[in-house]
mmCIF file with all atom_site columns, C-alpha atoms in Angstrom:
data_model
loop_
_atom_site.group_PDB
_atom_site.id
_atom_site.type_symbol
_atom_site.label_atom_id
_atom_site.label_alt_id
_atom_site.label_comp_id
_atom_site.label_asym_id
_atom_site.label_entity_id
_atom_site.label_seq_id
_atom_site.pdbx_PDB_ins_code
_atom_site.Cartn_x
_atom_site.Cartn_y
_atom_site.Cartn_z
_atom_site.occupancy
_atom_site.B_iso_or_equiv
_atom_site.pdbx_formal_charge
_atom_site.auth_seq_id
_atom_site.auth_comp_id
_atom_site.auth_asym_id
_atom_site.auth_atom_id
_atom_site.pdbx_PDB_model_num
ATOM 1   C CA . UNK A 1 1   ? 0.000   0.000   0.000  1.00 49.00 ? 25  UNK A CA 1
ATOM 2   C CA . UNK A 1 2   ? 1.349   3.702   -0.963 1.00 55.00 ? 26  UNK A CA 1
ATOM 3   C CA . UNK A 1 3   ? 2.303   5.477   1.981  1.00 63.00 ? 27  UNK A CA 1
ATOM 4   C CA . UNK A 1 4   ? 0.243   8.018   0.483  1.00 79.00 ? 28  UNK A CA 1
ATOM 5   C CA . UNK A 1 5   ? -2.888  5.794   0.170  1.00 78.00 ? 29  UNK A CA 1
ATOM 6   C CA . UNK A 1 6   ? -2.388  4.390   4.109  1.00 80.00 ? 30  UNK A CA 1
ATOM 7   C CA . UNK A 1 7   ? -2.365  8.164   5.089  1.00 86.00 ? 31  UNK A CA 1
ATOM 8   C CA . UNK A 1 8   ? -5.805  9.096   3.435  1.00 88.00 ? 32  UNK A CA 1
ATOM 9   C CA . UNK A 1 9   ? -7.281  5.919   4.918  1.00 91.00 ? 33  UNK A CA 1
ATOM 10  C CA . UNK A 1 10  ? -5.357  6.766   8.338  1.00 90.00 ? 34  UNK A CA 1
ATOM 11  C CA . UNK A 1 11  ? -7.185  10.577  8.120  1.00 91.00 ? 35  UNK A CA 1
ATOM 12  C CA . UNK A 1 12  ? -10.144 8.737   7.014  1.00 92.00 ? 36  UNK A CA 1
ATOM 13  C CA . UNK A 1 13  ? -10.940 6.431   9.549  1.00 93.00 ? 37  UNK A CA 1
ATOM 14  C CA . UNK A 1 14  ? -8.888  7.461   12.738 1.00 93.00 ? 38  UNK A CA 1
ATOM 15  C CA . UNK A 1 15  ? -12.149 9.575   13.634 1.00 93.00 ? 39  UNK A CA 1
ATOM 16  C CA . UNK A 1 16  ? -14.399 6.814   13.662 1.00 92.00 ? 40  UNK A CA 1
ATOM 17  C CA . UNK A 1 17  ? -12.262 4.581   15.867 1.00 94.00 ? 41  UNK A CA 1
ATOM 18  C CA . UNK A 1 18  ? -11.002 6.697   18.384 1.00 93.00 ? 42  UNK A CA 1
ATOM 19  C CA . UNK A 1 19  ? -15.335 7.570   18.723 1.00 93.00 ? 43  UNK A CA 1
ATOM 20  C CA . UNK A 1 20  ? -15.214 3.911   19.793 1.00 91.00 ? 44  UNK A CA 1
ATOM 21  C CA . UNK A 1 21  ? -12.145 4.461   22.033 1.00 92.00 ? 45  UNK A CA 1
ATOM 22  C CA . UNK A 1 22  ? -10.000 2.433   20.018 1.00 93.00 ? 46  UNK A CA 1
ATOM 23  C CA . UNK A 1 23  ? -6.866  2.792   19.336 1.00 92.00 ? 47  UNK A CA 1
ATOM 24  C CA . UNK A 1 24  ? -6.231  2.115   15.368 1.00 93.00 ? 48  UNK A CA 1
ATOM 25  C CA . UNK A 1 25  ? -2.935  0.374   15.671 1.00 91.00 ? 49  UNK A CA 1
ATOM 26  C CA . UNK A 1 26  ? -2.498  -0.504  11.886 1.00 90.00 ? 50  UNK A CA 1
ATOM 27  C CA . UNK A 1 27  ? -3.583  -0.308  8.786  1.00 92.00 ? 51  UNK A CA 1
ATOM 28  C CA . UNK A 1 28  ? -2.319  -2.804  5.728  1.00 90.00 ? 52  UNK A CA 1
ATOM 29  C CA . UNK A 1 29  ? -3.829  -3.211  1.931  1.00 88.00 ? 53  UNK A CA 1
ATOM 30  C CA . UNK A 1 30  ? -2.858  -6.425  0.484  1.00 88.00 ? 54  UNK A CA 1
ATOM 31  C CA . UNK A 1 31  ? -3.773  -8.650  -2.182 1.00 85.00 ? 55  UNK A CA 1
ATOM 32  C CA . UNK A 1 32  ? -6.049  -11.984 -2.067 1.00 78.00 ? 56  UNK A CA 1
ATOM 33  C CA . UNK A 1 33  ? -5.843  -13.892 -5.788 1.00 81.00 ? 57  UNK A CA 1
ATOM 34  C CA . UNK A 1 34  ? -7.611  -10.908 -6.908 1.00 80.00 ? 58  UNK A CA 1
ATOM 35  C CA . UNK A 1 35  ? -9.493  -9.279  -4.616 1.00 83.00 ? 59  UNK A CA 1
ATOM 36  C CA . UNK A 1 36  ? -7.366  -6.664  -2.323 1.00 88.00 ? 60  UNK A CA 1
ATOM 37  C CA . UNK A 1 37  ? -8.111  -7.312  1.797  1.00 91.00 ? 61  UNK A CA 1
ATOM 38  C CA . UNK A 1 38  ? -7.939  -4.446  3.648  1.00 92.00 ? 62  UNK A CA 1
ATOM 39  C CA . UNK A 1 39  ? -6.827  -5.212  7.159  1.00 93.00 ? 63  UNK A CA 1
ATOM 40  C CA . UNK A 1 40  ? -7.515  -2.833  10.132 1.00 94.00 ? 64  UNK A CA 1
ATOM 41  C CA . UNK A 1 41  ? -6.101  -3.277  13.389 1.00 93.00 ? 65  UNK A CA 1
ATOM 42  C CA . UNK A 1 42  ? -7.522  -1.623  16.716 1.00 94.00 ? 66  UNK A CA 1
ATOM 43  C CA . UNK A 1 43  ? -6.777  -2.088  20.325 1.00 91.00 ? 67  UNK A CA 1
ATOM 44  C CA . UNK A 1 44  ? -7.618  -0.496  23.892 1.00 89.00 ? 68  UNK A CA 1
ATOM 45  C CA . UNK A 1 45  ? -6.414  -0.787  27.130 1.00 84.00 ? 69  UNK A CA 1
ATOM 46  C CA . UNK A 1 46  ? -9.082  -2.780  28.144 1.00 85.00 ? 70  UNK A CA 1
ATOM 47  C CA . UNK A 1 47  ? -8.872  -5.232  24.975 1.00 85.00 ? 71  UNK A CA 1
ATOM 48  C CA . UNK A 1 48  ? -11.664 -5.191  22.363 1.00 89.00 ? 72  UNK A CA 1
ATOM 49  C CA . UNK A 1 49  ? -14.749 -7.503  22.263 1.00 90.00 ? 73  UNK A CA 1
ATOM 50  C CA . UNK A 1 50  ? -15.710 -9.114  18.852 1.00 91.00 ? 74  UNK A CA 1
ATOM 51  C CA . UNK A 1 51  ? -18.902 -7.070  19.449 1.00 93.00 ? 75  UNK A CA 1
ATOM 52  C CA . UNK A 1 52  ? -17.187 -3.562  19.070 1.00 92.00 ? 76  UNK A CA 1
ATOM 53  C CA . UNK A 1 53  ? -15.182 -4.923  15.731 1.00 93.00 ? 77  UNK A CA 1
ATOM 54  C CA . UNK A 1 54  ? -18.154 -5.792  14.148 1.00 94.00 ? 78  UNK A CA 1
ATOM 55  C CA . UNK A 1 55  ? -20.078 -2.414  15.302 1.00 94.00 ? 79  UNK A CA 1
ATOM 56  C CA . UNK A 1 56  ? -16.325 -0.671  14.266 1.00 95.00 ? 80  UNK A CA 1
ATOM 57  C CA . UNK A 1 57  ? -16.155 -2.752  10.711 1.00 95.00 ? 81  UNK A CA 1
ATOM 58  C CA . UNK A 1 58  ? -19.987 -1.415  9.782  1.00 95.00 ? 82  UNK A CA 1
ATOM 59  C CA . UNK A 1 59  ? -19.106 1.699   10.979 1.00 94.00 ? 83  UNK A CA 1
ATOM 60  C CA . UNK A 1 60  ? -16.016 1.775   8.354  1.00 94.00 ? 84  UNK A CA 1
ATOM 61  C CA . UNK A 1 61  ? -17.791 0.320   5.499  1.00 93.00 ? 85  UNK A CA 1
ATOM 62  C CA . UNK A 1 62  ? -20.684 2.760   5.443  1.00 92.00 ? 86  UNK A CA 1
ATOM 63  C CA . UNK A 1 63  ? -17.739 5.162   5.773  1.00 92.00 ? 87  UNK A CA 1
ATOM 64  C CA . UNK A 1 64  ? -15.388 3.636   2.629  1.00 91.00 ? 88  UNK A CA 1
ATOM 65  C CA . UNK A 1 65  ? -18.963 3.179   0.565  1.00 89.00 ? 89  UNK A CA 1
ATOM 66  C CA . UNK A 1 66  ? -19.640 7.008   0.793  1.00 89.00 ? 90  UNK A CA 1
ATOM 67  C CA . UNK A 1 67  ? -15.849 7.712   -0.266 1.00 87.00 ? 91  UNK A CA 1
ATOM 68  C CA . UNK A 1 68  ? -13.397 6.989   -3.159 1.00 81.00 ? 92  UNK A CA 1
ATOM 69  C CA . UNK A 1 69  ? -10.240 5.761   -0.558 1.00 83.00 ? 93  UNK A CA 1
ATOM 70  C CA . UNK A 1 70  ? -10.440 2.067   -2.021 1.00 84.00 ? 94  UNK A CA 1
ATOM 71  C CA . UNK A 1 71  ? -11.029 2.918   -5.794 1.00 79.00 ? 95  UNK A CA 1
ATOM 72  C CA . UNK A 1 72  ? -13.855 0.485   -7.523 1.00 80.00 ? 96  UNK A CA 1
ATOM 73  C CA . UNK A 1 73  ? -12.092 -2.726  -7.686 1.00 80.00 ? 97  UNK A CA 1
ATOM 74  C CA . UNK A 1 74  ? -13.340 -5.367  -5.123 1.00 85.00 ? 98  UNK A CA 1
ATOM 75  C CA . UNK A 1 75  ? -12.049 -5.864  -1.745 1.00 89.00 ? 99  UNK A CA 1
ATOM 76  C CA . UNK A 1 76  ? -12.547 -7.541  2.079  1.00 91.00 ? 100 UNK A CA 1
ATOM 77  C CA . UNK A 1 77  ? -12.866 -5.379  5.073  1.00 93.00 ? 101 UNK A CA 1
ATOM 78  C CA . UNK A 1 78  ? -11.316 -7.104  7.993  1.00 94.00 ? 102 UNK A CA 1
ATOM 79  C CA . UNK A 1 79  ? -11.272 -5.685  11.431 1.00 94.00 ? 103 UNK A CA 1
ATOM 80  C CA . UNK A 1 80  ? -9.821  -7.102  14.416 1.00 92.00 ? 104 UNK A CA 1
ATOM 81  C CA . UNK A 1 81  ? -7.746  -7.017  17.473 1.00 90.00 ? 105 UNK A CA 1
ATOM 82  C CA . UNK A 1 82  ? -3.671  -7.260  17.606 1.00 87.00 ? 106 UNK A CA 1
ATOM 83  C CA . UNK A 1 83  ? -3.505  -10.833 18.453 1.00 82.00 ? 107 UNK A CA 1
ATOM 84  C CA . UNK A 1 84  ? -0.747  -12.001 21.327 1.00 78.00 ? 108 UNK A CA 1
ATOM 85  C CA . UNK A 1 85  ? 2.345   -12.539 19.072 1.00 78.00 ? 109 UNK A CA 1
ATOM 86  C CA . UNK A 1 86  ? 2.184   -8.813  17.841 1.00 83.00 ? 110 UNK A CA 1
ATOM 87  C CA . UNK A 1 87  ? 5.092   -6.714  19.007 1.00 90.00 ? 111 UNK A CA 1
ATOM 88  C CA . UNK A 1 88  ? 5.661   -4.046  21.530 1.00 92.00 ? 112 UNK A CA 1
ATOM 89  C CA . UNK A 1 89  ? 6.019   -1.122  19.950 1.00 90.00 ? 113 UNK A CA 1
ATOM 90  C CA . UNK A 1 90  ? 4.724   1.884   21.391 1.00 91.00 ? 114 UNK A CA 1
ATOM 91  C CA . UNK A 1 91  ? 4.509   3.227   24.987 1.00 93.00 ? 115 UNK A CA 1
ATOM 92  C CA . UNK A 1 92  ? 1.172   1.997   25.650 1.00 91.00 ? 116 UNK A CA 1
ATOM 93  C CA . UNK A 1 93  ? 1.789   -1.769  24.196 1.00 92.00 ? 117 UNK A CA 1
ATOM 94  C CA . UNK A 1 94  ? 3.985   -2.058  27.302 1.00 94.00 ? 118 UNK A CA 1
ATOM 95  C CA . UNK A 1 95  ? 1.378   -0.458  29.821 1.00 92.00 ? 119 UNK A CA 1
ATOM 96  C CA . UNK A 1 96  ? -0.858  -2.442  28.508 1.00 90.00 ? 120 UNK A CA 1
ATOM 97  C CA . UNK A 1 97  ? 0.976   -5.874  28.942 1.00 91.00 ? 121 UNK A CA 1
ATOM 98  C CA . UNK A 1 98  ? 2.135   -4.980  32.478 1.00 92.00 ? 122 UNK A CA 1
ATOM 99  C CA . UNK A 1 99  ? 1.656   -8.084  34.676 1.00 92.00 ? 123 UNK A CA 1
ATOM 100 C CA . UNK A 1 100 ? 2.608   -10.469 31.419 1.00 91.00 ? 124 UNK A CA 1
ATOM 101 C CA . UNK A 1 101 ? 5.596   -12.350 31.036 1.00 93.00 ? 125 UNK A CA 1
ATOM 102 C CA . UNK A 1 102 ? 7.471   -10.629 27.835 1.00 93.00 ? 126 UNK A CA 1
ATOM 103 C CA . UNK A 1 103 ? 10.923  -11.802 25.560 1.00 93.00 ? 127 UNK A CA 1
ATOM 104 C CA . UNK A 1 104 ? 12.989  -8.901  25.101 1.00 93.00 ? 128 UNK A CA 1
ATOM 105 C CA . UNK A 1 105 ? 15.672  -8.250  22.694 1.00 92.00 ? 129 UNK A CA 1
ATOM 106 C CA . UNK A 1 106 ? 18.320  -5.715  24.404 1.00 91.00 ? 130 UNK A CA 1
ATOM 107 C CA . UNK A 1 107 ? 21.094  -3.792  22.311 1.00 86.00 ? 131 UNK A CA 1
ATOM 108 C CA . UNK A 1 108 ? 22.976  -3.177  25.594 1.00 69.00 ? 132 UNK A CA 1
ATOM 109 C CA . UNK A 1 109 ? 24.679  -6.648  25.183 1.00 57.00 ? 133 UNK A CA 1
ATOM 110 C CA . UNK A 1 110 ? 24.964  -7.885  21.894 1.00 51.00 ? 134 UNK A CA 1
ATOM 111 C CA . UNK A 1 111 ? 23.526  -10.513 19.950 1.00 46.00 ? 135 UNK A CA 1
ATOM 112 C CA . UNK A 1 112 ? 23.091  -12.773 23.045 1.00 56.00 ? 136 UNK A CA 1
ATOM 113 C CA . UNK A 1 113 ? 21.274  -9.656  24.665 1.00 84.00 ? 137 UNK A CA 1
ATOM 114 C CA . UNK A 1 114 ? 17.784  -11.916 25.361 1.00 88.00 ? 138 UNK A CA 1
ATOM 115 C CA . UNK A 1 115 ? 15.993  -11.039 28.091 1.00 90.00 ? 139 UNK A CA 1
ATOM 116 C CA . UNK A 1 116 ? 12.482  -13.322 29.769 1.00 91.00 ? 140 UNK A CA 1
ATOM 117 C CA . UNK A 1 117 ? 11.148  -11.368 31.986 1.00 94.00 ? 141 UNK A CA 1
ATOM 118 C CA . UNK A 1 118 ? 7.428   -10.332 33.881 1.00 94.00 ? 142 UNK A CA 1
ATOM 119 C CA . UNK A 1 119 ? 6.606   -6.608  33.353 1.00 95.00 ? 143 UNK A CA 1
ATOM 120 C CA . UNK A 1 120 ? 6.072   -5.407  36.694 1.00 96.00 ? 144 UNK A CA 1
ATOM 121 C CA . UNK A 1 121 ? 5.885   -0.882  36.085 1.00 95.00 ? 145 UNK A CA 1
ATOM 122 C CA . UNK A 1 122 ? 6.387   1.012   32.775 1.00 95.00 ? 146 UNK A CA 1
ATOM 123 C CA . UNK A 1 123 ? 6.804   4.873   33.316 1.00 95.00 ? 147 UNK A CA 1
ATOM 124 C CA . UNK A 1 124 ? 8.347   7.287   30.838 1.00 95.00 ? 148 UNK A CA 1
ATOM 125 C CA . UNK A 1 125 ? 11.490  5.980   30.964 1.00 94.00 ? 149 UNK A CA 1
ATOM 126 C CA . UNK A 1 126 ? 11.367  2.272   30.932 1.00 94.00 ? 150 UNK A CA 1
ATOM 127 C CA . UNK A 1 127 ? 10.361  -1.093  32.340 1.00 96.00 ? 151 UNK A CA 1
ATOM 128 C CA . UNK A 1 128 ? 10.371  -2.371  36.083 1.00 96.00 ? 152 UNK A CA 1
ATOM 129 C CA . UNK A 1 129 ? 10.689  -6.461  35.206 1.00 95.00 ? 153 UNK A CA 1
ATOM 130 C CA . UNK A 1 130 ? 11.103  -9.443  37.202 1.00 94.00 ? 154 UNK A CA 1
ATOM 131 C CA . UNK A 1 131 ? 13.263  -12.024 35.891 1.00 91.00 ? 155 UNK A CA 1
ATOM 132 C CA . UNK A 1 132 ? 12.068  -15.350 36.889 1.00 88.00 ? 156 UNK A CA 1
ATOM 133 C CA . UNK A 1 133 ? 14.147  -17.456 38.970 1.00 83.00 ? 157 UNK A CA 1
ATOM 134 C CA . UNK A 1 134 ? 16.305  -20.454 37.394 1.00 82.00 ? 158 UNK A CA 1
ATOM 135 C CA . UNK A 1 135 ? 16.560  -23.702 38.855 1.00 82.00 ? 159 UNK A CA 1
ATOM 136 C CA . UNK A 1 136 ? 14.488  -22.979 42.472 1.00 81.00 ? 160 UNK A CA 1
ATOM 137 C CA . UNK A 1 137 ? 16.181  -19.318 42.939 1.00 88.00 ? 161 UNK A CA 1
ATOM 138 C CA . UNK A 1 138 ? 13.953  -16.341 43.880 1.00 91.00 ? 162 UNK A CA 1
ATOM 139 C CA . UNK A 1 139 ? 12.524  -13.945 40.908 1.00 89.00 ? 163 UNK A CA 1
ATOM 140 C CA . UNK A 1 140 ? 15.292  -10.947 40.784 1.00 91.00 ? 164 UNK A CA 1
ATOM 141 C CA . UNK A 1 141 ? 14.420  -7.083  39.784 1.00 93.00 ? 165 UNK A CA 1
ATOM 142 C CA . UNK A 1 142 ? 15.422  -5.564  36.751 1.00 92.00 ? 166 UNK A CA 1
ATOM 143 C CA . UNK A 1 143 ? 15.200  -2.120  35.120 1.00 94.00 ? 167 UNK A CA 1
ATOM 144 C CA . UNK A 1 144 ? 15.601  -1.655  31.221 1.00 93.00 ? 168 UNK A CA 1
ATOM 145 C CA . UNK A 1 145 ? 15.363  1.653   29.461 1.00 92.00 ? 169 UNK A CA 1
ATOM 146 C CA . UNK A 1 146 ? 13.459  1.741   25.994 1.00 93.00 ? 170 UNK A CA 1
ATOM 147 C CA . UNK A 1 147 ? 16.271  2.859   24.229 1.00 91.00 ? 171 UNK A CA 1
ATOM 148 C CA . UNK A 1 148 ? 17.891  -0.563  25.273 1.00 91.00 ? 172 UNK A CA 1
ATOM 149 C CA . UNK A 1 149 ? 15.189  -2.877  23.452 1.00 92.00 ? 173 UNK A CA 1
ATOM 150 C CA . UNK A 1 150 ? 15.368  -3.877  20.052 1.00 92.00 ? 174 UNK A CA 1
ATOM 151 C CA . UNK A 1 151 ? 12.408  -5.696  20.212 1.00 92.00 ? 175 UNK A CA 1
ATOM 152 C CA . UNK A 1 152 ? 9.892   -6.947  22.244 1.00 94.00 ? 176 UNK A CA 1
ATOM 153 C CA . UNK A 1 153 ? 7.067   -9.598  22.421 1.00 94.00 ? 177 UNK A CA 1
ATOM 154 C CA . UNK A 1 154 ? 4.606   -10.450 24.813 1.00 92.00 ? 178 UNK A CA 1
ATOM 155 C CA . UNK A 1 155 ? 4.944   -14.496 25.678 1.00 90.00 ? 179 UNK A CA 1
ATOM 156 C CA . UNK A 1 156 ? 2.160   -16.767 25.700 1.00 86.00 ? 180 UNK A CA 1
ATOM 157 C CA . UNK A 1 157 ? 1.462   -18.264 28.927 1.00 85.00 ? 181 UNK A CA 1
ATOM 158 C CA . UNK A 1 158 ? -0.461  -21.638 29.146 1.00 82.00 ? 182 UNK A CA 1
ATOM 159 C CA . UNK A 1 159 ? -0.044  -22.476 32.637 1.00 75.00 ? 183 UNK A CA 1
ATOM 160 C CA . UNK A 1 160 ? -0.710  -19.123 34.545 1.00 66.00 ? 184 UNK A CA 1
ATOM 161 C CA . UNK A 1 161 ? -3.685  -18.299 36.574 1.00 56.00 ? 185 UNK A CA 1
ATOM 162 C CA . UNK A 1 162 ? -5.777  -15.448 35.076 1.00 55.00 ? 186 UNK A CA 1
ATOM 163 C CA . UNK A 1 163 ? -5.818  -12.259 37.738 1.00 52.00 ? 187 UNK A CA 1
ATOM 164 C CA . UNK A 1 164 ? -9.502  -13.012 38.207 1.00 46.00 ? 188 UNK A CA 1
ATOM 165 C CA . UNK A 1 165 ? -9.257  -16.702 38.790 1.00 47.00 ? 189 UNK A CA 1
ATOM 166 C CA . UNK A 1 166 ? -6.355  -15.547 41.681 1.00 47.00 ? 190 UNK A CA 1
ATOM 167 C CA . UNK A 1 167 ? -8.662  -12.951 43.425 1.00 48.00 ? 191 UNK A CA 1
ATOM 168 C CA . UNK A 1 168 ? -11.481 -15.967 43.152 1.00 46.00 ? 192 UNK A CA 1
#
């Protein structure tokens, strides 16, 4: 997609997600045999219910119908949330993942810089973690400035209680 074409759709639409006080995380035209998909991606701190992308994806149809942004050739609206493997990119990816275990790739200390560890604070600055103990030991404390990650990715966690099945 043209960076100019992802801009008029990122003007376009911006308005009606942040009405539903979404966040529109990304926007990506691509092509399907040959019908185009147009994916948009939307989060919130609280997570989004499938009800609000299908109110959202209505909401953005009516809105691409009344407008030229997608030309006339065919394509699929879909709307949905981030998904868990999507990385940490922006300030509020981390807030938002606070209390998750995350894999962080640091460029403090090379290519073996690879960091497991729960997020525990994020302020302006950085990340309070706790690194998980090996072998019995206790969890240890750990600060990392942003400007030391690479990259970062929220891990998947089969085996951990849910908050609300803790305060149960």
């Amino acid at each position: 997609m043209s960076t100019t074409q992802s801009e008029r759709l990122r003007g376009l639409l911006e308005p009606l997600v942040s009405a539903k006080e979404l966040d529109l995380e990304e926007i990506e035209v691509s092509r399907a045999g040959r019908r185009r998909v147009l994916r948009i991606i939307v989060d919130s701190d609280e997570g989004v219910e499938l009800d609000a992308c299908a109110e959202l994806s209505r909401a953005i149809s009516e809105k691409l119908d009344e407008t030229d942004a997608m030309g006339e050739d065919e394509y699929v609206l879909e709307v949905s949330s981030p998904g868990a493997d999507r990385p940490l990119t922006e300030h509020r990816h981390y807030v938002r993942a606070t209390g998750r275990l995350v894999k962080l790739q640091l460029t403090t200390e090379g290519a073996a810089g690879e960091l497991v560890a729960r997020i525990i604070a994020v302020d302006d600055d950085g990340l309070d973690l706790e690194v998980p103990g090996v072998k019995g030991r206790r969890p240890t404390s750990r600060r990392v400035a942003f400007d030391e990650i690479a990259k970062a990715r929220v891990e998947i966690e089969f085996n951990r209680k849910d908050k609300k099945e803790e305060e149960a």
